[in-house]
Amino acid sequence: MRTIALFRQSLFSRANPNFSAWVVIVSLFALAIPKTLTAQANPAGVKKADLSAFGLYSRLTPDYGPQKNNGITFGIDYTRYTRWWVNPSIEFRAKIANGTTVDEKSWGGGIRVEKPINHWHPYADFLLSAGTINYHLQTPAILPNGKPYIDDATITKSFGGGLDYDLTPRFALRGDMQFEKWHLDKYTPIYLTPYAWSVGVVYRIPFRSFNR
């Protein structure tokens, strides 16, 4: 119950985005532990889950200034195989996208669902992340404490989806699109809606075979 209370508090607190993101990640990890232990205790050794890592090139529209940013996105997915119409996952990802006007970085986690169709794996996700933005301004605004306003931080919400295509049983190509919502209020309230498309590779960590 304490973990749930901290998680709810993190959604409304902007005082410490990094702490809030850690609460989100720990909560998601705690939810995954019982299922992982169940899979490991399976006497038949039947695989009930999958772990994959991905690395992507990202092209970000930061919603601040005319320039677009080049960057990278990387992370891991823990997927449970079920009898449902879709397979649920817990995803952790980070994005680093620097540009001439602003740099945007985020890291966090959330939920993801996919529907395998032969070699194709369409998916959708919803993520909560700790986001930071750094401004490259010649004359930055001055905060009430006398310091220049050159960066800000918040909890970001993002939703999106994509498509994986299997090249081999271990490797797949990925196309990904994410839409984000930022609320910055260190100097004056600013609402940003960045979005990014990404392409790259997924690697599925080998496990014992799973009999569907």
mmCIF file of C-alpha atoms in Angstrom:
data_model
loop_
_atom_site.group_PDB
_atom_site.id
_atom_site.type_symbol
_atom_site.label_atom_id
_atom_site.label_comp_id
_atom_site.label_asym_id
_atom_site.label_seq_id
_atom_site.Cartn_x
_atom_site.Cartn_y
_atom_site.Cartn_z
ATOM 1 C CA MET A 1 0.000 0.000 0.000
ATOM 2 C CA ARG A 2 2.871 2.366 0.725
ATOM 3 C CA THR A 3 4.300 1.794 -2.772
ATOM 4 C CA ILE A 4 0.905 2.612 -4.301
ATOM 5 C CA ALA A 5 0.627 5.795 -2.211
ATOM 6 C CA LEU A 6 4.082 6.961 -3.298
ATOM 7 C CA PHE A 7 3.234 6.196 -6.918
ATOM 8 C CA ARG A 8 0.077 8.318 -6.740
ATOM 9 C CA GLN A 9 1.962 11.146 -5.057
ATOM 10 C CA SER A 10 4.628 11.104 -7.797
ATOM 11 C CA LEU A 11 2.034 11.825 -10.488
ATOM 12 C CA PHE A 12 1.187 15.206 -8.931
ATOM 13 C CA SER A 13 4.544 16.303 -7.523
ATOM 14 C CA ARG A 14 7.029 18.268 -9.639
ATOM 15 C CA ALA A 15 9.471 19.007 -6.827
ATOM 16 C CA ASN A 16 11.693 16.090 -7.643
ATOM 17 C CA PRO A 17 11.043 14.457 -11.054
ATOM 18 C CA ASN A 18 13.928 12.007 -10.707
ATOM 19 C CA PHE A 19 12.557 10.663 -7.410
ATOM 20 C CA SER A 20 9.086 10.385 -8.913
ATOM 21 C CA ALA A 21 10.404 8.414 -11.874
ATOM 22 C CA TRP A 22 12.230 6.057 -9.522
ATOM 23 C CA VAL A 23 8.949 5.408 -7.699
ATOM 24 C CA VAL A 24 7.291 4.559 -11.016
ATOM 25 C CA ILE A 25 10.082 2.161 -12.000
ATOM 26 C CA VAL A 26 10.206 0.420 -8.604
ATOM 27 C CA SER A 27 6.423 0.002 -8.624
ATOM 28 C CA LEU A 28 6.447 -1.559 -12.084
ATOM 29 C CA PHE A 29 9.341 -3.828 -11.146
ATOM 30 C CA ALA A 30 7.489 -4.982 -8.025
ATOM 31 C CA LEU A 31 4.505 -5.921 -10.158
ATOM 32 C CA ALA A 32 6.732 -7.994 -12.436
ATOM 33 C CA ILE A 33 8.538 -9.955 -9.704
ATOM 34 C CA PRO A 34 5.770 -12.432 -8.774
ATOM 35 C CA LYS A 35 5.171 -13.374 -12.407
ATOM 36 C CA THR A 36 8.889 -13.800 -13.001
ATOM 37 C CA LEU A 37 9.229 -16.102 -10.004
ATOM 38 C CA THR A 38 6.260 -18.150 -11.209
ATOM 39 C CA ALA A 39 7.892 -18.635 -14.605
ATOM 40 C CA GLN A 40 11.185 -19.676 -12.996
ATOM 41 C CA ALA A 41 9.400 -22.185 -10.752
ATOM 42 C CA ASN A 42 7.671 -23.886 -13.679
ATOM 43 C CA PRO A 43 8.819 -27.533 -13.423
ATOM 44 C CA ALA A 44 8.423 -28.160 -17.147
ATOM 45 C CA GLY A 45 10.699 -25.261 -18.018
ATOM 46 C CA VAL A 46 8.091 -23.759 -20.346
ATOM 47 C CA LYS A 47 8.841 -20.149 -21.216
ATOM 48 C CA LYS A 48 6.106 -17.780 -20.124
ATOM 49 C CA ALA A 49 7.975 -14.512 -20.694
ATOM 50 C CA ASP A 50 10.507 -12.781 -22.878
ATOM 51 C CA LEU A 51 13.140 -10.106 -22.348
ATOM 52 C CA SER A 52 14.321 -7.913 -25.206
ATOM 53 C CA ALA A 53 16.601 -4.910 -25.620
ATOM 54 C CA PHE A 54 16.352 -2.228 -28.296
ATOM 55 C CA GLY A 55 18.407 0.635 -29.661
ATOM 56 C CA LEU A 56 16.938 3.251 -32.008
ATOM 57 C CA TYR A 57 17.905 6.371 -33.923
ATOM 58 C CA SER A 58 15.416 9.123 -33.025
ATOM 59 C CA ARG A 59 14.354 12.287 -34.826
ATOM 60 C CA LEU A 60 12.706 14.637 -32.318
ATOM 61 C CA THR A 61 10.520 17.680 -32.871
ATOM 62 C CA PRO A 62 11.065 19.365 -29.461
ATOM 63 C CA ASP A 63 8.201 21.902 -29.787
ATOM 64 C CA TYR A 64 10.637 24.682 -28.867
ATOM 65 C CA GLY A 65 12.293 26.530 -31.713
ATOM 66 C CA PRO A 66 12.307 25.634 -35.406
ATOM 67 C CA GLN A 67 15.063 23.019 -35.302
ATOM 68 C CA LYS A 68 14.663 19.263 -34.993
ATOM 69 C CA ASN A 69 16.951 17.151 -32.816
ATOM 70 C CA ASN A 70 18.842 13.965 -33.607
ATOM 71 C CA GLY A 71 19.157 11.466 -30.812
ATOM 72 C CA ILE A 72 18.997 7.904 -29.573
ATOM 73 C CA THR A 73 16.387 5.841 -27.748
ATOM 74 C CA PHE A 74 17.212 2.632 -25.920
ATOM 75 C CA GLY A 75 15.576 0.341 -23.394
ATOM 76 C CA ILE A 76 14.265 -3.084 -22.450
ATOM 77 C CA ASP A 77 10.894 -4.861 -22.577
ATOM 78 C CA TYR A 78 9.683 -7.601 -20.267
ATOM 79 C CA THR A 79 6.834 -9.404 -22.078
ATOM 80 C CA ARG A 80 4.377 -11.923 -20.674
ATOM 81 C CA TYR A 81 2.837 -14.480 -23.034
ATOM 82 C CA THR A 82 -0.837 -14.958 -22.251
ATOM 83 C CA ARG A 83 -3.988 -16.382 -23.720
ATOM 84 C CA TRP A 84 -5.331 -12.869 -24.171
ATOM 85 C CA TRP A 85 -5.764 -11.194 -27.521
ATOM 86 C CA VAL A 86 -2.608 -9.154 -26.839
ATOM 87 C CA ASN A 87 0.621 -9.758 -24.890
ATOM 88 C CA PRO A 88 1.318 -7.235 -22.076
ATOM 89 C CA SER A 89 4.796 -5.859 -21.354
ATOM 90 C CA ILE A 90 6.592 -3.611 -18.909
ATOM 91 C CA GLU A 91 8.948 -1.265 -20.737
ATOM 92 C CA PHE A 92 11.823 0.896 -19.531
ATOM 93 C CA ARG A 93 13.308 3.361 -21.988
ATOM 94 C CA ALA A 94 15.525 6.427 -22.184
ATOM 95 C CA LYS A 95 15.794 9.101 -24.860
ATOM 96 C CA ILE A 96 18.637 11.572 -25.452
ATOM 97 C CA ALA A 97 18.052 14.140 -28.204
ATOM 98 C CA ASN A 98 20.319 17.191 -28.357
ATOM 99 C CA GLY A 99 19.868 20.140 -30.693
ATOM 100 C CA THR A 100 20.997 23.676 -31.426
ATOM 101 C CA THR A 101 18.102 25.310 -29.546
ATOM 102 C CA VAL A 102 17.302 22.832 -26.764
ATOM 103 C CA ASP A 103 18.407 19.440 -25.490
ATOM 104 C CA GLU A 104 15.697 17.064 -24.299
ATOM 105 C CA LYS A 105 16.283 13.935 -22.238
ATOM 106 C CA SER A 106 13.853 11.535 -20.603
ATOM 107 C CA TRP A 107 13.938 8.179 -18.863
ATOM 108 C CA GLY A 108 11.211 6.125 -17.257
ATOM 109 C CA GLY A 109 8.851 3.256 -17.889
ATOM 110 C CA GLY A 110 5.314 2.135 -18.448
ATOM 111 C CA ILE A 111 3.052 -0.444 -20.018
ATOM 112 C CA ARG A 112 3.076 -1.850 -23.518
ATOM 113 C CA VAL A 113 0.829 -4.298 -25.399
ATOM 114 C CA GLU A 114 1.538 -6.074 -28.670
ATOM 115 C CA LYS A 115 -0.318 -8.359 -31.052
ATOM 116 C CA PRO A 116 1.917 -10.809 -32.969
ATOM 117 C CA ILE A 117 0.794 -11.443 -36.541
ATOM 118 C CA ASN A 118 3.234 -13.871 -38.172
ATOM 119 C CA HIS A 119 6.511 -11.900 -38.478
ATOM 120 C CA TRP A 120 4.836 -8.577 -37.588
ATOM 121 C CA HIS A 121 4.414 -7.220 -34.055
ATOM 122 C CA PRO A 122 2.298 -4.033 -33.864
ATOM 123 C CA TYR A 123 2.275 -2.474 -30.387
ATOM 124 C CA ALA A 124 1.057 0.490 -28.333
ATOM 125 C CA ASP A 125 2.478 1.964 -25.128
ATOM 126 C CA PHE A 126 1.972 4.528 -22.372
ATOM 127 C CA LEU A 127 4.994 5.817 -20.409
ATOM 128 C CA LEU A 128 5.804 8.096 -17.469
ATOM 129 C CA SER A 129 9.294 9.580 -17.477
ATOM 130 C CA ALA A 130 11.531 12.106 -15.775
ATOM 131 C CA GLY A 131 12.179 14.738 -18.437
ATOM 132 C CA THR A 132 14.845 17.454 -18.508
ATOM 133 C CA ILE A 133 15.301 20.276 -20.993
ATOM 134 C CA ASN A 134 18.390 22.474 -21.444
ATOM 135 C CA TYR A 135 18.122 25.774 -23.329
ATOM 136 C CA HIS A 136 20.825 27.189 -25.601
ATOM 137 C CA LEU A 137 19.855 30.865 -25.372
ATOM 138 C CA GLN A 138 22.183 33.826 -25.789
ATOM 139 C CA THR A 139 20.177 35.924 -23.310
ATOM 140 C CA PRO A 140 18.349 33.583 -20.917
ATOM 141 C CA ALA A 141 15.625 34.815 -18.603
ATOM 142 C CA ILE A 142 16.551 35.505 -14.987
ATOM 143 C CA LEU A 143 14.876 33.558 -12.178
ATOM 144 C CA PRO A 144 13.690 35.290 -8.976
ATOM 145 C CA ASN A 145 16.785 33.922 -7.211
ATOM 146 C CA GLY A 146 18.992 35.806 -9.676
ATOM 147 C CA LYS A 147 20.165 32.722 -11.595
ATOM 148 C CA PRO A 148 19.709 32.343 -15.361
ATOM 149 C CA TYR A 149 16.872 30.119 -16.556
ATOM 150 C CA ILE A 150 18.815 27.585 -18.625
ATOM 151 C CA ASP A 151 17.090 24.300 -17.779
ATOM 152 C CA ASP A 152 13.911 22.792 -16.418
ATOM 153 C CA ALA A 153 12.514 19.400 -15.418
ATOM 154 C CA THR A 154 9.156 17.677 -15.078
ATOM 155 C CA ILE A 155 7.332 14.355 -15.200
ATOM 156 C CA THR A 156 6.440 13.678 -18.825
ATOM 157 C CA LYS A 157 3.593 11.562 -20.131
ATOM 158 C CA SER A 158 3.933 9.879 -23.498
ATOM 159 C CA PHE A 159 1.872 7.551 -25.630
ATOM 160 C CA GLY A 160 2.590 5.977 -28.961
ATOM 161 C CA GLY A 161 3.206 2.768 -30.770
ATOM 162 C CA GLY A 162 5.102 1.071 -33.516
ATOM 163 C CA LEU A 163 5.823 -2.055 -35.456
ATOM 164 C CA ASP A 164 8.474 -4.771 -35.170
ATOM 165 C CA TYR A 165 9.363 -7.045 -38.066
ATOM 166 C CA ASP A 166 11.216 -10.293 -37.346
ATOM 167 C CA LEU A 167 14.457 -10.743 -39.290
ATOM 168 C CA THR A 168 15.488 -13.835 -37.314
ATOM 169 C CA PRO A 169 14.183 -15.466 -34.123
ATOM 170 C CA ARG A 170 16.467 -13.100 -32.174
ATOM 171 C CA PHE A 171 16.595 -9.878 -34.209
ATOM 172 C CA ALA A 172 13.850 -7.577 -35.447
ATOM 173 C CA LEU A 173 13.553 -4.178 -37.088
ATOM 174 C CA ARG A 174 11.519 -1.552 -35.241
ATOM 175 C CA GLY A 175 9.700 1.597 -36.297
ATOM 176 C CA ASP A 176 8.429 3.674 -33.374
ATOM 177 C CA MET A 177 6.422 6.895 -32.855
ATOM 178 C CA GLN A 178 5.962 8.687 -29.531
ATOM 179 C CA PHE A 179 3.929 11.750 -28.528
ATOM 180 C CA GLU A 180 4.866 13.503 -25.278
ATOM 181 C CA LYS A 181 3.359 16.087 -22.915
ATOM 182 C CA TRP A 182 5.644 18.355 -20.878
ATOM 183 C CA HIS A 183 4.566 20.905 -18.233
ATOM 184 C CA LEU A 184 7.464 23.152 -17.248
ATOM 185 C CA ASP A 185 6.974 25.674 -14.437
ATOM 186 C CA LYS A 186 10.405 26.569 -13.030
ATOM 187 C CA TYR A 187 10.200 30.077 -14.540
ATOM 188 C CA THR A 188 6.772 30.503 -16.095
ATOM 189 C CA PRO A 189 4.267 27.778 -17.038
ATOM 190 C CA ILE A 190 5.141 26.265 -20.407
ATOM 191 C CA TYR A 191 3.330 23.375 -22.075
ATOM 192 C CA LEU A 192 5.257 21.461 -24.720
ATOM 193 C CA THR A 193 4.100 18.575 -26.907
ATOM 194 C CA PRO A 194 7.248 17.053 -28.457
ATOM 195 C CA TYR A 195 7.032 14.026 -30.707
ATOM 196 C CA ALA A 196 9.642 11.695 -32.145
ATOM 197 C CA TRP A 197 9.897 8.935 -34.703
ATOM 198 C CA SER A 198 12.569 6.288 -34.330
ATOM 199 C CA VAL A 199 13.990 3.348 -36.262
ATOM 200 C CA GLY A 200 16.357 0.668 -35.079
ATOM 201 C CA VAL A 201 16.918 -2.905 -33.976
ATOM 202 C CA VAL A 202 15.441 -5.188 -31.303
ATOM 203 C CA TYR A 203 17.370 -8.095 -29.794
ATOM 204 C CA ARG A 204 15.468 -10.844 -27.972
ATOM 205 C CA ILE A 205 17.526 -12.429 -25.203
ATOM 206 C CA PRO A 206 17.539 -16.237 -25.672
ATOM 207 C CA PHE A 207 15.334 -18.333 -23.415
ATOM 208 C CA ARG A 208 14.106 -21.893 -23.538
ATOM 209 C CA SER A 209 11.446 -22.534 -26.179
ATOM 210 C CA PHE A 210 7.844 -21.704 -25.427
ATOM 211 C CA ASN A 211 5.191 -24.184 -26.525
ATOM 212 C CA ARG A 212 2.153 -22.245 -27.601
#
